[in-house]
């Protein structure tokens, strides 16, 4: 049985989503005249409890537009040392916004501490960069950053004169895990980036939400980045469909990941951690390569980093595929 656990970005639009896209009412979004984009932006602003929102091509573009909206060239932003904006966005913040990251250590859950944030803020001095922005993330590699932690970190950031941006590529997963709305995390956050093309299953698109003045600056940044699209309501319609149909079901992905994790732990000898829809497995090093070959030969894909491999549950993974993964691991380790 084939099952692709590499990422929740791999989902393809279901027939009902394609129908919503095909029949969307559209206009020129650069003129602000695409009614479906406008509906999506209004809907996200409301869910996030923010004044305004902006539809962008991707999470990377949305985070970069946020950095451009918050920072001036030469400013510094404080960020977790394994967060996506720092590690996985091709240094766009440095290259295009001229803002340099100040990465600080995170714990095993991907969490920063308020004290570490406070300590990372520069003293005012002509020699130093100016600390301008605190960049948070939720989830971090599947790990939920609790509501009260995000609030404390954001309050610390504000207290130190920083703006606060949250990369919420998977904030809907965190909200589902905590059984709260996404707005619960956002009272003290200035801007949030929310991806539609991950657990929510849309083919593309991310929405940045925040106060009107910051979103106006991000709107200009989006143009600068080449992200002003025209009749893009066809994509926004996929996002609206995802909000209607694919938010409540995220808990299913989490339950499947948890079941797989429990079953793999029962095999013994494997390091297994799991948070929301992500599962991290560290096999004994001597078995790593053979295990990868075995899984691949059975049509089962993860991201086979060494020493720890990643499996992600999503819309395209059902119970049978989850069972197939567990059975394949079990067969491999039987007798070893
Ligand atoms: C935490 C996080 N932030 C941002 C992004 C960037 O999203 P995109 O791939 O749409 O640029 C990703 C992508 O996987 C991500 O995992």
Short mmCIF file of C-alpha atoms in Angstrom, two decimals, residues 74-76 121-131:
data_model
loop_
_atom_site.label_atom_id
_atom_site.label_comp_id
_atom_site.label_asym_id
_atom_site.label_seq_id
_atom_site.Cartn_x
_atom_site.Cartn_y
_atom_site.Cartn_z
CA UNK A 74 19.68 46.97 9.97
CA UNK A 75 17.11 45.97 12.58
CA UNK A 76 17.36 42.69 14.41
CA UNK A 121 17.11 42.44 23.59
CA UNK A 122 20.00 44.82 22.82
CA UNK A 123 20.96 47.69 25.08
CA UNK A 124 20.49 50.97 23.23
CA UNK A 125 23.97 51.75 21.91
CA UNK A 126 25.13 53.07 18.59
CA UNK A 127 27.20 49.91 18.07
CA UNK A 128 24.28 47.49 18.34
CA UNK A 129 21.56 46.60 15.93
CA UNK A 130 18.15 47.72 17.15
CA UNK A 131 15.99 44.86 18.43
#
